[in-house]
mmCIF file of C-alpha atoms and ligand atoms in Angstrom:
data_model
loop_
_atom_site.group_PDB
_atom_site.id
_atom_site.type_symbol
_atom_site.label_atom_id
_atom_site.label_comp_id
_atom_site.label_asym_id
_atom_site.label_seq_id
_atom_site.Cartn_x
_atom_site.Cartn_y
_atom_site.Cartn_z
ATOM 1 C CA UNK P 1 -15.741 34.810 -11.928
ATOM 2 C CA UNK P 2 -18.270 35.043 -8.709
ATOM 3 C CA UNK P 3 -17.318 32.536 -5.918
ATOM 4 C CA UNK P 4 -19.927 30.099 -6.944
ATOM 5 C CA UNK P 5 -18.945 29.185 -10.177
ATOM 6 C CA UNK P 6 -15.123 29.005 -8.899
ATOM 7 C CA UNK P 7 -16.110 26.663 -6.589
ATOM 8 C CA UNK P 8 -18.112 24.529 -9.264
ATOM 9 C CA UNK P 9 -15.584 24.677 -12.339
ATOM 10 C CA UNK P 10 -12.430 23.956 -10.024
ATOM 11 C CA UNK P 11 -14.271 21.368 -7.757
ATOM 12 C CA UNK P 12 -15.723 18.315 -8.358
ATOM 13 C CA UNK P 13 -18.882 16.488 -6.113
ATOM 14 C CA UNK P 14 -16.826 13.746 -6.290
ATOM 15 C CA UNK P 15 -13.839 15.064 -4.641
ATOM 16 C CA UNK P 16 -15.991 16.960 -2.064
ATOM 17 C CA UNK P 17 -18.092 14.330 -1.047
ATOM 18 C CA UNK P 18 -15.130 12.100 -0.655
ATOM 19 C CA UNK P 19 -13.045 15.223 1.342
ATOM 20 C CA UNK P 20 -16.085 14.935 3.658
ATOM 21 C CA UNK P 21 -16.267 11.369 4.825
ATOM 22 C CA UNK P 22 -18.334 10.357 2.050
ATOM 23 C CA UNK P 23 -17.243 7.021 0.369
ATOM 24 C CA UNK P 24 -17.483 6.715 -3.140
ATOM 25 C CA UNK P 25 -17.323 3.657 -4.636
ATOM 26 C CA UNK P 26 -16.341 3.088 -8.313
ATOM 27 C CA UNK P 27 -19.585 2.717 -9.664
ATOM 28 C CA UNK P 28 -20.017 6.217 -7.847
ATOM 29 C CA UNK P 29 -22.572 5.257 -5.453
ATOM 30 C CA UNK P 30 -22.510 5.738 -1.737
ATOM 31 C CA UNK P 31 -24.433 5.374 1.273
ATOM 32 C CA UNK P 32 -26.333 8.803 1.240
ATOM 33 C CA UNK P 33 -25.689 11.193 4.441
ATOM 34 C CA UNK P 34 -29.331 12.418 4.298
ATOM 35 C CA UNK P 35 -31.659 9.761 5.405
ATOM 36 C CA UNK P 36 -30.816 6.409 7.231
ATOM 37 C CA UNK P 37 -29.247 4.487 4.265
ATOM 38 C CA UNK P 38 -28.188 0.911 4.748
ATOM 39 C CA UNK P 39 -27.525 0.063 0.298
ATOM 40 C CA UNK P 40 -26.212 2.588 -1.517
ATOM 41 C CA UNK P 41 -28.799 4.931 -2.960
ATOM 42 C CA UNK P 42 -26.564 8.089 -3.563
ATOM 43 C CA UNK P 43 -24.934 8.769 -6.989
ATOM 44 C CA UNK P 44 -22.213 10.989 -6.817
ATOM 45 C CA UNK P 45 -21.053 12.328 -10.251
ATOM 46 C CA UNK P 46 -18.578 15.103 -11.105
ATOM 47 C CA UNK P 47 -20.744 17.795 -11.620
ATOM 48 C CA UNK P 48 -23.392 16.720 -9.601
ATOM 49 C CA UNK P 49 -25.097 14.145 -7.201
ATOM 50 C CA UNK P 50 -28.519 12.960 -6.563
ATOM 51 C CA UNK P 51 -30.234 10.395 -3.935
ATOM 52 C CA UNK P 52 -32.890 7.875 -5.329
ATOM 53 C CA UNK P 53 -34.306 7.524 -2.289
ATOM 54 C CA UNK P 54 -34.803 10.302 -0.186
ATOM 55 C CA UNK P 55 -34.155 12.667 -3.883
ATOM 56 C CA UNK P 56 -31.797 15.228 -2.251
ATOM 57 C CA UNK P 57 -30.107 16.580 -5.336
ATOM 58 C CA UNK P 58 -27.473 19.171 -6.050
ATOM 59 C CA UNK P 59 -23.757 20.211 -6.513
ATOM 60 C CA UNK P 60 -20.389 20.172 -4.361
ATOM 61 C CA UNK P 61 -22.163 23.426 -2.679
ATOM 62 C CA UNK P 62 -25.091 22.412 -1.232
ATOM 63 C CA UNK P 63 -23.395 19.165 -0.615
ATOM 64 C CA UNK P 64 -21.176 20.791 1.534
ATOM 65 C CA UNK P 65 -24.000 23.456 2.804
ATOM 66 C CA UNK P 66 -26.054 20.201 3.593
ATOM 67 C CA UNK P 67 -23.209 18.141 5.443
ATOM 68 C CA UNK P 68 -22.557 21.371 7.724
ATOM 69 C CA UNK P 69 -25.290 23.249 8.046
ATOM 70 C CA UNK P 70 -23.847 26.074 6.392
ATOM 71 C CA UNK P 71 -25.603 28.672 3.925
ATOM 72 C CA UNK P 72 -25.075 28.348 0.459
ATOM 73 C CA UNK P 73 -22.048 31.570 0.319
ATOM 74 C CA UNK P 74 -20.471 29.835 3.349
ATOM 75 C CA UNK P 75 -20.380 26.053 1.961
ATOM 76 C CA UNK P 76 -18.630 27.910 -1.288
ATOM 77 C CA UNK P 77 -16.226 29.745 1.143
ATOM 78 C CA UNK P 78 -15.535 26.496 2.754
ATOM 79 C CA UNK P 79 -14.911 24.657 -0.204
ATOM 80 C CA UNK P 80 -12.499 27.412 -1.838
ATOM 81 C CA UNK P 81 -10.397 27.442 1.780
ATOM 82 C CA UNK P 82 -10.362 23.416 2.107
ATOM 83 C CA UNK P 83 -9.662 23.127 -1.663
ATOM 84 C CA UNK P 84 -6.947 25.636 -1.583
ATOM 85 C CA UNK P 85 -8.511 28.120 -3.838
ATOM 86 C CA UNK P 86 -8.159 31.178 -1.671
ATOM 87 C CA UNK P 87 -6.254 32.129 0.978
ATOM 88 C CA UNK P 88 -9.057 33.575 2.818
ATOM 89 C CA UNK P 89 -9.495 33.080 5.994
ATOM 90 C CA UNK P 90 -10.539 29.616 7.489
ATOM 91 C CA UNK P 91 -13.837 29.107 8.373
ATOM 92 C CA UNK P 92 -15.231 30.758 11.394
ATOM 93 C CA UNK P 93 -15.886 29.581 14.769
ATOM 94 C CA UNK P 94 -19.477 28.833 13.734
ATOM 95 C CA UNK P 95 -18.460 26.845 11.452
ATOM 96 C CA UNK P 96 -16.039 24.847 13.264
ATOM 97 C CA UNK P 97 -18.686 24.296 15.859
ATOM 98 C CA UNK P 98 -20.837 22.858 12.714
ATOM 99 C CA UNK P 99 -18.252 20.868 11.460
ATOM 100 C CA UNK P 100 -17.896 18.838 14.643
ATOM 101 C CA UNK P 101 -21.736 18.354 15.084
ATOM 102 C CA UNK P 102 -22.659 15.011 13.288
ATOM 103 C CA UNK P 103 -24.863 14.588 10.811
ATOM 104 C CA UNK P 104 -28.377 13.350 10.529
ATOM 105 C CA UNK P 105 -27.382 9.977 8.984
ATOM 106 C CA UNK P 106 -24.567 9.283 11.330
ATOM 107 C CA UNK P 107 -27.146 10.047 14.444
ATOM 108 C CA UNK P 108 -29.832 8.005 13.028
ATOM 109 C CA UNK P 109 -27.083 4.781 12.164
ATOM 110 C CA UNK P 110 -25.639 5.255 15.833
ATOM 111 C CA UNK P 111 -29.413 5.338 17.491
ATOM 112 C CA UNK P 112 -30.277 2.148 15.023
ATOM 113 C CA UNK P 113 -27.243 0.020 16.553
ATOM 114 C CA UNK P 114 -28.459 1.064 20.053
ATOM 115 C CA UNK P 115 -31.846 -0.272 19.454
ATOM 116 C CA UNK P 116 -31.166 -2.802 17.830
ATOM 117 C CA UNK P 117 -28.916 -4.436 20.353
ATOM 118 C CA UNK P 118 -31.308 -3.478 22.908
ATOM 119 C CA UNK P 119 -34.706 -5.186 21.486
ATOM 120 C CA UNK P 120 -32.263 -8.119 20.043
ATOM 121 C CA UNK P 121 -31.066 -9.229 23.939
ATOM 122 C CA UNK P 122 -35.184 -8.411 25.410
ATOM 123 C CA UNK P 123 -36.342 -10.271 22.324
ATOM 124 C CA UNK P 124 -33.953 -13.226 23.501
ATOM 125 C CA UNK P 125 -34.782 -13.064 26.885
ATOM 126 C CA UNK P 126 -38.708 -13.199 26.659
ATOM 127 C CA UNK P 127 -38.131 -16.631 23.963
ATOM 128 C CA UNK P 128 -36.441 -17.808 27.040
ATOM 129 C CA UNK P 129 -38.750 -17.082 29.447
ATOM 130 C CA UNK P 130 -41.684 -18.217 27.248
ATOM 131 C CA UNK P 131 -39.932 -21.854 27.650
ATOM 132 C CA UNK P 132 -38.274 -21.506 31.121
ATOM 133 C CA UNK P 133 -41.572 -20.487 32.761
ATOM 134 C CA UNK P 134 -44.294 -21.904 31.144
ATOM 135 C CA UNK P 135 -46.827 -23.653 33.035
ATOM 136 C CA UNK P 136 -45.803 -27.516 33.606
ATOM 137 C CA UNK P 137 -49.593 -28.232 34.495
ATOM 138 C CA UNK P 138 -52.812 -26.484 33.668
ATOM 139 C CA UNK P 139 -53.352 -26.015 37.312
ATOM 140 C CA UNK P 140 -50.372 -23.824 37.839
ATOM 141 C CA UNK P 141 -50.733 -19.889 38.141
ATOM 142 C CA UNK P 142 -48.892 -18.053 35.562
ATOM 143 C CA UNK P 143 -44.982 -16.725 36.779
ATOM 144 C CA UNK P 144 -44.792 -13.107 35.784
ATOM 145 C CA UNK P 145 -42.039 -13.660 33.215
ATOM 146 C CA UNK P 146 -44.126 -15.908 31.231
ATOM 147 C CA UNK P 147 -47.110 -13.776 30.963
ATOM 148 C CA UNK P 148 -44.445 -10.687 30.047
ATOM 149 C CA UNK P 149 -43.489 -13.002 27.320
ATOM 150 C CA UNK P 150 -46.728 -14.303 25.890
ATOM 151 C CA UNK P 151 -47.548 -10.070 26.131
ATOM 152 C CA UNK P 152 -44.693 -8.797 24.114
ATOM 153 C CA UNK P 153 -42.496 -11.665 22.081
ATOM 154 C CA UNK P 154 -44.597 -11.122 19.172
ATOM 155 C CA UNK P 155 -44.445 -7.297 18.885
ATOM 156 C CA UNK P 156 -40.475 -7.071 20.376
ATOM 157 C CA UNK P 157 -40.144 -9.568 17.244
ATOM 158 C CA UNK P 158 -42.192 -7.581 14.761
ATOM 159 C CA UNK P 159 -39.791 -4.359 15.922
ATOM 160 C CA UNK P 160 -35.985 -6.642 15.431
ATOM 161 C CA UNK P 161 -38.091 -7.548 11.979
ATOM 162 C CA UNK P 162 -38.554 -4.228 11.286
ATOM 163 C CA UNK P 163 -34.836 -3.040 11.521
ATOM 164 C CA UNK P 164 -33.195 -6.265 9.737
ATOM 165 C CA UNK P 165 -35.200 -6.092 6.782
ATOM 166 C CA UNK P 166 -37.534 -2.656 6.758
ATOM 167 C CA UNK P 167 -36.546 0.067 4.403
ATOM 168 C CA UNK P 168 -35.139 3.134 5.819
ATOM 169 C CA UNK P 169 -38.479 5.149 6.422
ATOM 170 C CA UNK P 170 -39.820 1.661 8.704
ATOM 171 C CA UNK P 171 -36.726 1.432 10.682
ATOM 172 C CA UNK P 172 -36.579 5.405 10.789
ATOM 173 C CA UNK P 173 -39.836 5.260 12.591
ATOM 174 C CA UNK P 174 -38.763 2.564 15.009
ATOM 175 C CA UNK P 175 -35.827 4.497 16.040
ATOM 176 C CA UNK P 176 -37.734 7.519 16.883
ATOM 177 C CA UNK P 177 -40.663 5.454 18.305
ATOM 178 C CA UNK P 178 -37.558 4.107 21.036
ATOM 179 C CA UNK P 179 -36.069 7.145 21.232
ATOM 180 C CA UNK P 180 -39.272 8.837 22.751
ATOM 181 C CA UNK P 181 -39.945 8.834 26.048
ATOM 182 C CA UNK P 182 -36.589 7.311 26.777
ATOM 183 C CA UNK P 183 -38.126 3.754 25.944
ATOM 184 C CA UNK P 184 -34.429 2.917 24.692
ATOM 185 C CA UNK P 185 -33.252 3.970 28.126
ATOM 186 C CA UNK P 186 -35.499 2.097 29.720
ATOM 187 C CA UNK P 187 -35.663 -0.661 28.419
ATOM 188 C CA UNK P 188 -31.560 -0.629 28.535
ATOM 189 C CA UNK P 189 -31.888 0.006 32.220
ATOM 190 C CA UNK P 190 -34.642 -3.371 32.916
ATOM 191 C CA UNK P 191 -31.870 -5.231 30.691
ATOM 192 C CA UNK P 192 -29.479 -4.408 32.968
ATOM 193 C CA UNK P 193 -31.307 -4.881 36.027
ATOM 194 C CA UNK P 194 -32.456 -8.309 34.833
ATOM 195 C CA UNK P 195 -29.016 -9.581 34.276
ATOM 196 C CA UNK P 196 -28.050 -7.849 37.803
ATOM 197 C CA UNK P 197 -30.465 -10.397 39.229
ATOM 198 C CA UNK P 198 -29.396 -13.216 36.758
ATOM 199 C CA UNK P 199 -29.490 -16.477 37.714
ATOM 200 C CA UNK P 200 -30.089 -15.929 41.366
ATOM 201 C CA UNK P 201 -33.257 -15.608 40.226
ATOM 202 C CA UNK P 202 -34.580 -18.690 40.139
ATOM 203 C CA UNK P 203 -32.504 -22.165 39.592
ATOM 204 C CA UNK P 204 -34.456 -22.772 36.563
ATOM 205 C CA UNK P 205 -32.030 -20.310 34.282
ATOM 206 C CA UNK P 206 -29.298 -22.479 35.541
ATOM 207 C CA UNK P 207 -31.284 -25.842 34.781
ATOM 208 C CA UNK P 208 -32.040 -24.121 31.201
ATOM 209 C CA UNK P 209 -28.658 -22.999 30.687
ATOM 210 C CA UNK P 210 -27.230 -26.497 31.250
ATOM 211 C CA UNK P 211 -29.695 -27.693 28.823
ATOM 212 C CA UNK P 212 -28.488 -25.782 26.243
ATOM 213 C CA UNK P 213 -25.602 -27.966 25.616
ATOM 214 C CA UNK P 214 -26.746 -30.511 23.218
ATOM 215 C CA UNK P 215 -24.410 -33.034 24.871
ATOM 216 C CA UNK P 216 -26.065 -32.959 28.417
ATOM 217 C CA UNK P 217 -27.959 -35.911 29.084
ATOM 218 C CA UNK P 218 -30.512 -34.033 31.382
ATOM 219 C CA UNK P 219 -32.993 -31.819 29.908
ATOM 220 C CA UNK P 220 -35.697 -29.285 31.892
ATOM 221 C CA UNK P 221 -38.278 -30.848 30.116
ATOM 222 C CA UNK P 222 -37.525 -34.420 31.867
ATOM 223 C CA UNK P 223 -38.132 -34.628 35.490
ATOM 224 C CA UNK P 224 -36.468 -37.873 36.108
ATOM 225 C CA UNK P 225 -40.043 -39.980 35.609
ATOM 226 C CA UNK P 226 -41.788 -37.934 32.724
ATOM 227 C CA UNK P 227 -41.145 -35.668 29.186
ATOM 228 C CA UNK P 228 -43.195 -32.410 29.118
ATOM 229 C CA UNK P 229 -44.288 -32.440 25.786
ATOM 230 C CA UNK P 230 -44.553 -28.856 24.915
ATOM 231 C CA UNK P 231 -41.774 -27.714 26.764
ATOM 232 C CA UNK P 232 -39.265 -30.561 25.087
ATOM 233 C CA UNK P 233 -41.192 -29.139 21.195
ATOM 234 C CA UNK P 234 -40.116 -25.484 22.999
ATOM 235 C CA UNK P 235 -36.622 -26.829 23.622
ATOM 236 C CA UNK P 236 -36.241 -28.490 20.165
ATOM 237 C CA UNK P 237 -37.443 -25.444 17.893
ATOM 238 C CA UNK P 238 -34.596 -23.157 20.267
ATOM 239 C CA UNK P 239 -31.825 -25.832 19.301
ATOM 240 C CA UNK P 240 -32.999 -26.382 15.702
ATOM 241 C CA UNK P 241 -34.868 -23.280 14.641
ATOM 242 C CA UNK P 242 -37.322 -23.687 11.811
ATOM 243 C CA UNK P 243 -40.034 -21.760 10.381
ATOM 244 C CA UNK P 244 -43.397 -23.160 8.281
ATOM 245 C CA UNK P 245 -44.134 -21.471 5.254
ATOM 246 C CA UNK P 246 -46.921 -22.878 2.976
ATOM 247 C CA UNK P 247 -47.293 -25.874 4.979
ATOM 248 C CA UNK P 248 -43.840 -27.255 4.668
ATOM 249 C CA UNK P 249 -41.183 -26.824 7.561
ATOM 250 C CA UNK P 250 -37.744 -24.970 6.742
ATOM 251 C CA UNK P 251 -34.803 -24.589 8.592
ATOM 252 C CA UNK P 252 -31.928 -22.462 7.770
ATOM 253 C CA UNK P 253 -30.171 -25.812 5.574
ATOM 254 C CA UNK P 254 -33.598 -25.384 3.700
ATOM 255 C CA UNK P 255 -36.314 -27.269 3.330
ATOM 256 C CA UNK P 256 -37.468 -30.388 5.981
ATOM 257 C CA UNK P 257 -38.430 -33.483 4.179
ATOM 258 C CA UNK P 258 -41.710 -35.189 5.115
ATOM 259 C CA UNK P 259 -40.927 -38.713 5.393
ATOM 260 C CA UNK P 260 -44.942 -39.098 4.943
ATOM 261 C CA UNK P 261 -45.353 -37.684 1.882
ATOM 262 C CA UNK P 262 -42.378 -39.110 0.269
ATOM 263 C CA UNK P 263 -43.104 -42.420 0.629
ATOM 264 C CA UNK P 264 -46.280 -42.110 -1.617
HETATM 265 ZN ZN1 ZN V 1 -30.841 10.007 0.630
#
């Protein structure tokens, strides 16, 4: 019998793929190494296993040539040594080297955290600034911060939407969209910097802080005399976010009922 079909009739995909970090559960699905999975798409089976969504398909050798770069005769070597089929000799220092690179899949999950994190805390900071340095009268210039926000909320948003509920090819291409150029980097290093500066830099992020806490009888939107409208409806929608869709107001409890229209 040649190495290959040694390899195939004594080893199952199942026990390879689990040997190699990948969990099976007992409906014999698991997240699939080769593209950036978040819901199970990979079917492992005994003989075989196959991903329905990026369709990489074979058996416990090119599994295991897959996972560690290895050719086809080496992946079977590997498996016969690690299985305790032959006593030949480990694999080589090549291989090691492979073995200790990390895959695809685990890259691509790491980088997706990163960003994630990253765009999550700017996406925070420009709602804030929208609020905390919006004009208070239509004579006022425009602070910096506030026209950064009105520039990029909406697209920093679209990007956080993009990785909490895109499939794996839309929040592929926003990883590798941040990870050019060093954007990520970047845009880790202005985080940082802006929180270097933090409050000192203007008492307003103390004022807006304070007015946070929902017990605290002074707002930022009341200057002792009068409301600001818009900035008390900014300060309302942070505390008690809701969204409108089809005309009618949710929050996350559900739906908002309009006094108005009930009373017909
Ligand atoms: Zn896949």
């Amino acid at each position: 019998m040649d190495l290959f079909s040694t390899v195939k009739t004594n080893i199952s995909t199942i026990d390879a793929a689990e040997r190699y970090g990948i969990e099976v559960n007992r409906y014999g699905k698991a997240l699939c190494p080769f593209h950036n999975d978040r819901h199970p798409s990979l079917f492992v089976d005994d003989d075989h296993y196959h991903c329905f969504a990026c369709g990489e398909h074979g058996g416990c050798d090119r599994l295991t040539s897959k996972l560690y770069g290895l050719s086809l005769y080496d992946a079977a070597k590997k498996l016969a040594y690690d299985f305790g089929i032959t006593q030949d000799k480990p694999p080589n220092k090549a291989m090691q080297e492979k073995q200790n690179r990390k895959s695809e899949a685990q890259r691509l999950r790491e980088n997706e955290k990163l960003c994630f994190s990253a765009l999550m805390e700017y996406y925070k900071l420009l709602q804030k600034w929208m609020v905390l340095y919006a004009p208070r009268a239509p004579e006022d210039t425009l602070h910096d911060r506030f026209v950064q926000a009105c520039h990029q909320l909406d697209y920093v948003e679209y990007l956080v939407d993009l990785l909490i509920m895109g499939d794996s090819h839309e929040r592929t291409e926003v990883i590798d969209m941040m990870m050019t150029d060093g954007r990520l980097k970047n845009l880790q290093t202005y985080l940082e910097k802006v929180n270097k500066e933090g409050k000192s830099f203007e008492r307003r992020e103390d004022l807006y802080d304070e007015a946070k806490d929902e017990d605290n009888e002074w707002a930022f939107w009341f200057d002792g005399k009068n409301i600001n409208e818009v900035l008390f409806c900014q300060h309302f929608l942070q505390l008690h976010p809701m969204k409108c869709v089809r005309g009618r107001l949710f929050t996350v409890d559900g739906i908002v009922e309009d006094e108005a229209r009930s009373a017909k």
